[in-house]
PDB file of C-alpha atoms in Angstrom:
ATOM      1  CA  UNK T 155       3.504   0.136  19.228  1.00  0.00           C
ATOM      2  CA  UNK T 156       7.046   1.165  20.390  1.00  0.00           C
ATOM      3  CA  UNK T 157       7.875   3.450  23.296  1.00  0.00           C
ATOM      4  CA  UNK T 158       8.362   6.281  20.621  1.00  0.00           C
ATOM      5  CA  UNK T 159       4.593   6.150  19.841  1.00  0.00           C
ATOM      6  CA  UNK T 160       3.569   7.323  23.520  1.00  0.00           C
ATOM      7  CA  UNK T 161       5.743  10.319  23.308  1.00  0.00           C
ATOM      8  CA  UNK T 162       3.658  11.183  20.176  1.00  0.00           C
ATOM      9  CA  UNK T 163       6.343  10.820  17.309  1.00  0.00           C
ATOM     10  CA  UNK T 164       4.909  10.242  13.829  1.00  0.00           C
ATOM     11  CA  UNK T 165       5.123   6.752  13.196  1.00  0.00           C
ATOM     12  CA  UNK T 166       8.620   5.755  11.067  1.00  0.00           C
ATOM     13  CA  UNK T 167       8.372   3.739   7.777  1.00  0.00           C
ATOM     14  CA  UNK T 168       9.139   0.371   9.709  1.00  0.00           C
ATOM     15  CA  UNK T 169       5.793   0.956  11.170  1.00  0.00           C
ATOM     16  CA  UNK T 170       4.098   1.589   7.926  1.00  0.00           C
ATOM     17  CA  UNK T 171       5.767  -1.299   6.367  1.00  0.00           C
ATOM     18  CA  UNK T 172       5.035  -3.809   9.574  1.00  0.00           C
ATOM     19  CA  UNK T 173       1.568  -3.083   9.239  1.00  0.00           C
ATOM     20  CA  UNK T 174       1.331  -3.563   5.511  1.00  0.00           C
ATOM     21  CA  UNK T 175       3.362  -6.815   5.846  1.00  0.00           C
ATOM     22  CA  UNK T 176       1.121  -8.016   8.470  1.00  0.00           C
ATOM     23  CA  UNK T 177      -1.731  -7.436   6.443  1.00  0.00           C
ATOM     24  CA  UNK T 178      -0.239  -9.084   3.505  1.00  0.00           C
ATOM     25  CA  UNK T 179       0.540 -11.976   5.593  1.00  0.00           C
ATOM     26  CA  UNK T 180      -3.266 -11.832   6.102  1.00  0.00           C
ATOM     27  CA  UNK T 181      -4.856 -12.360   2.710  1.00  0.00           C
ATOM     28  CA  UNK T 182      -6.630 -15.326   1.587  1.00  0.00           C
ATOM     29  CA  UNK T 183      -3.647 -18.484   0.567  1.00  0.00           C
ATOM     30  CA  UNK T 184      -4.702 -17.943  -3.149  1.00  0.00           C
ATOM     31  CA  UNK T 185      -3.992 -13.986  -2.951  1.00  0.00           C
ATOM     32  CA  UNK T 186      -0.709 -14.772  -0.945  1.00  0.00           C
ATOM     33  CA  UNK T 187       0.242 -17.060  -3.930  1.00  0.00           C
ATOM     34  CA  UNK T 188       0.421 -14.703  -6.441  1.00  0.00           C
ATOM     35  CA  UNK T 189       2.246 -11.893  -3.610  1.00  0.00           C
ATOM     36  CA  UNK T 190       5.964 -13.769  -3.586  1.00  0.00           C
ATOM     37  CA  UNK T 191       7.731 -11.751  -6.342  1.00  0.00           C
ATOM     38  CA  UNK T 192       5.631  -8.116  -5.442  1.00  0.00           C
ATOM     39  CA  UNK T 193       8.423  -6.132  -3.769  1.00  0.00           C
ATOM     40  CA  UNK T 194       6.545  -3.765  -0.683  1.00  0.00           C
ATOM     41  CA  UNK T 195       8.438  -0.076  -0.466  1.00  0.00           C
ATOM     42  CA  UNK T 196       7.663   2.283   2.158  1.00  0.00           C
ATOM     43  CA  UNK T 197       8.708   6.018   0.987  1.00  0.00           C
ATOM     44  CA  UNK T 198       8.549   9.592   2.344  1.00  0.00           C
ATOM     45  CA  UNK T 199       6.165  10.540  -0.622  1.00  0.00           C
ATOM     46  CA  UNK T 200       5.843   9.577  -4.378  1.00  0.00           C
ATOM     47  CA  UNK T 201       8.733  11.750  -6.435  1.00  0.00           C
ATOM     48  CA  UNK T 202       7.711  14.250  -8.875  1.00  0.00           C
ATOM     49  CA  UNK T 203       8.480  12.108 -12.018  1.00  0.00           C
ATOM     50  CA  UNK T 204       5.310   9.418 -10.512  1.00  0.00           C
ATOM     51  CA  UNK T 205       3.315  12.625  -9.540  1.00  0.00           C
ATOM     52  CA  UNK T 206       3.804  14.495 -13.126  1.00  0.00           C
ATOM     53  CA  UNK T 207       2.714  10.995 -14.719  1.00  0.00           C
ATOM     54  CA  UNK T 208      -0.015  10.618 -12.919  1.00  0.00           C
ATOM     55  CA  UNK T 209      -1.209  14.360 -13.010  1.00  0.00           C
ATOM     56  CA  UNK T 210      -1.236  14.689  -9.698  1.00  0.00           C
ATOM     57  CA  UNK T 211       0.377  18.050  -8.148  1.00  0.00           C
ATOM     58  CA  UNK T 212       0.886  17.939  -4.093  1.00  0.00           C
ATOM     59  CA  UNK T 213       2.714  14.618  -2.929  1.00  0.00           C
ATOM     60  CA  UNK T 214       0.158  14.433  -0.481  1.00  0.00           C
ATOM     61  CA  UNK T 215      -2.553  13.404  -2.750  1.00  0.00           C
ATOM     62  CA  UNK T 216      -0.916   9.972  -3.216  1.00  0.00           C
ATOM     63  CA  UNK T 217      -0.500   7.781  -0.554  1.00  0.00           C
ATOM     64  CA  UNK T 218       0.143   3.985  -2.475  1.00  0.00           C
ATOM     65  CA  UNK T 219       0.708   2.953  -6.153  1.00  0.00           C
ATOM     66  CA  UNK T 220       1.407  -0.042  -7.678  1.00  0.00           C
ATOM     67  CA  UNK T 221       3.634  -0.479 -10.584  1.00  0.00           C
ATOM     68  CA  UNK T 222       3.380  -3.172 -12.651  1.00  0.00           C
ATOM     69  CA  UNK T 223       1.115  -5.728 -14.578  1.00  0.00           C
ATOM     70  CA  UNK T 224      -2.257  -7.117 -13.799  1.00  0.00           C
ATOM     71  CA  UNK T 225      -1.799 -10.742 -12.873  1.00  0.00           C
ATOM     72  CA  UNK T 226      -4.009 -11.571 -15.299  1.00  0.00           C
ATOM     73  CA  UNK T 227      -2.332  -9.553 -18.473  1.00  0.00           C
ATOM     74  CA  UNK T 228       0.989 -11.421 -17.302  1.00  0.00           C
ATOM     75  CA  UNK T 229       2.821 -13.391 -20.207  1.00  0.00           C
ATOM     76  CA  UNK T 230       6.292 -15.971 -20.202  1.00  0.00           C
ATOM     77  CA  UNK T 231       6.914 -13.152 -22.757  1.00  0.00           C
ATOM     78  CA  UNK T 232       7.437 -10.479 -19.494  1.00  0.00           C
ATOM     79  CA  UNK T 233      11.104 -12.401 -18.587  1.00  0.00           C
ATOM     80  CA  UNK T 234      13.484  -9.351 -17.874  1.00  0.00           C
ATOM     81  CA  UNK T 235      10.926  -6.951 -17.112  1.00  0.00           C
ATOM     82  CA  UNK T 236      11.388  -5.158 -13.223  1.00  0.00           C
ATOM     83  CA  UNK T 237       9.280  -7.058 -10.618  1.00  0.00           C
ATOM     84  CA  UNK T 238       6.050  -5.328  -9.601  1.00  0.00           C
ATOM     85  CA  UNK T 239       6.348  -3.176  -6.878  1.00  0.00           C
ATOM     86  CA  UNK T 240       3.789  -1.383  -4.243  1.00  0.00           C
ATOM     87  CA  UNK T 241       4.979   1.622  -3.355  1.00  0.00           C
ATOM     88  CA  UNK T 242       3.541   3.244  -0.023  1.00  0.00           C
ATOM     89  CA  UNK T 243       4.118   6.577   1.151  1.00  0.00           C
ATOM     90  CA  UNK T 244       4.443   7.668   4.250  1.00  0.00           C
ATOM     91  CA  UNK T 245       3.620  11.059   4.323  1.00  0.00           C
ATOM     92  CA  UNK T 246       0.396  11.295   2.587  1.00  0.00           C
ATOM     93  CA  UNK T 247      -0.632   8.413   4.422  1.00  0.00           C
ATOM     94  CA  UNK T 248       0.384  10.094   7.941  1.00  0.00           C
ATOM     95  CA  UNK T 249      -1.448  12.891   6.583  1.00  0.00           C
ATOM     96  CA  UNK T 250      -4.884  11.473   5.528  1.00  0.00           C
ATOM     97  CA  UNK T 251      -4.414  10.321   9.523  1.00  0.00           C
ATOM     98  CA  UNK T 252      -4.684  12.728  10.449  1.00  0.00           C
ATOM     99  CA  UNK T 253      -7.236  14.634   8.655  1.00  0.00           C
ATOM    100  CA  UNK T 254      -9.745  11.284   8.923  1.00  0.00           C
ATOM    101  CA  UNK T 255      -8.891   9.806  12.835  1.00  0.00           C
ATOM    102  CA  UNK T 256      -8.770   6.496  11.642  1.00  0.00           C
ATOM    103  CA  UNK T 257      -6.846   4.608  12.784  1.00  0.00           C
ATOM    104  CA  UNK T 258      -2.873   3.952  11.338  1.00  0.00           C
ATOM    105  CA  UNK T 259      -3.602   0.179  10.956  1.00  0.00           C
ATOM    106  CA  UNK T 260      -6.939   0.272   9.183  1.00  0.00           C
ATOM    107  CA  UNK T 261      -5.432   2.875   7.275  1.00  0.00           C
ATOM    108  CA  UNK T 262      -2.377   1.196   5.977  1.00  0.00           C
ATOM    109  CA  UNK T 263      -4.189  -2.393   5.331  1.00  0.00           C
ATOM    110  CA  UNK T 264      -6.809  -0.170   3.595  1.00  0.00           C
ATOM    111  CA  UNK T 265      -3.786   1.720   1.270  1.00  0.00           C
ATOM    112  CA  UNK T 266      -2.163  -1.989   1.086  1.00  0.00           C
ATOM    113  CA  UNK T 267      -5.025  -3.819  -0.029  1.00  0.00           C
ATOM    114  CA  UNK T 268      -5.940  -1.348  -2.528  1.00  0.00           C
ATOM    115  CA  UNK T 269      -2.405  -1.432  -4.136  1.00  0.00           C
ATOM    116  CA  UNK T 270      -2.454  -4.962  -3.838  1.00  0.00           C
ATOM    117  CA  UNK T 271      -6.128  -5.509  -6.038  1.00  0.00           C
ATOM    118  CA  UNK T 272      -4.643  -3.577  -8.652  1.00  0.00           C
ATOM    119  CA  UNK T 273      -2.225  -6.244  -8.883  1.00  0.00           C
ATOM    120  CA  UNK T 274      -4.635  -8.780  -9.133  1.00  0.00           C
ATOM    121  CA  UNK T 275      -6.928  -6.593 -11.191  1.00  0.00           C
ATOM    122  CA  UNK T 276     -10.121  -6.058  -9.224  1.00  0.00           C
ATOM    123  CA  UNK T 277     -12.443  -3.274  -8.843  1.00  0.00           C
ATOM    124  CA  UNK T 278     -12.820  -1.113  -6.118  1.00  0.00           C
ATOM    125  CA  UNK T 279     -16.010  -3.141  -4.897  1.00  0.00           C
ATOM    126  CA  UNK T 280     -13.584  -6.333  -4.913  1.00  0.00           C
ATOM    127  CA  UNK T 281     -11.040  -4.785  -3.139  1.00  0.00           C
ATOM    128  CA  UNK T 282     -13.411  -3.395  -0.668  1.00  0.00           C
ATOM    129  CA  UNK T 283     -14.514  -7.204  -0.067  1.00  0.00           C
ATOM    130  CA  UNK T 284     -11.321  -8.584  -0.222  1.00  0.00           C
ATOM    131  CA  UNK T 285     -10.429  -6.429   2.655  1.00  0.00           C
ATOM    132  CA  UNK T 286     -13.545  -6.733   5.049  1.00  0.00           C
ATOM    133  CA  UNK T 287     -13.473 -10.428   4.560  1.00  0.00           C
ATOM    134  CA  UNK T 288      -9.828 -10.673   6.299  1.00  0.00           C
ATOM    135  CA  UNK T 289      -9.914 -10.734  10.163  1.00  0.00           C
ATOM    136  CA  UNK T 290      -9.505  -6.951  11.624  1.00  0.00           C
ATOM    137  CA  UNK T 291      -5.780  -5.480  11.864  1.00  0.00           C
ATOM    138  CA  UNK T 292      -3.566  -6.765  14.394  1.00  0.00           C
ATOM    139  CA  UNK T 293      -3.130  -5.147  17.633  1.00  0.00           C
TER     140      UNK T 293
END
């Protein structure tokens, strides 16, 4: 962590997106494969049109979403469509931080690797293997 850490400033969106990167970077070579066209964005929180779809009321209550298709309900048919995207946001996730005490790494992979199994269309036991099966966050 940077100099700014120690003098106990909330970690910055680069931070949030290095660690999600570097888990990404991570994953098992035939989950990286499929990764190349995902585009990773780190925001302050989810804006009210995502919340309102979603049903969800305080922007705190989402901390990653991913937009898109399922890998495996892709079709050649999808040319033109937007790429898929994994949105992350920083606030909720600096807030479940803090309310938990886990740490900021385990907590972004955790919020990365959920985003990404949607992608890829697993369930939540999947996703939970997927991530305890890739070596422990960086230091």
């Amino acid at each position: 962590m940077s100099g700014q850490d120690a003098i106990g400033e909330a970690p910055t969106a680069d931070v949030i997106e290095r660690i999600a990167r570097d888990a990404i970077a991570r994953l098992p070579a035939a989950f990286a494969a499929h990764l190349g066209d995902v585009v990773l964005i780190v925001e302050e929180h989810a804006d009210d049109e995502t919340l309102a779809a979603l049903g969800i009321e305080h922007p705190l209550d989402l901390s990653g979403l991913y937009h898109g298709r399922p890998v495996g309900e892709k079709s050649s048919m999808d040319s033109g469509a937007l790429p898929d995207r994994i949105h992350l946001y920083r606030r909720a996730i600096l807030d479940e931080w803090i309310e938990t005490g886990v740490r900021l790494d385990d907590l972004v992979v955790h919020v990365t690797i959920h985003e990404i199994g949607h992608h890829f269309g697993l369930s939540d036991d999947d996703m939970h293997t997927l991530e305890e099966a890739m070596d422990g966050p960086a230091t």
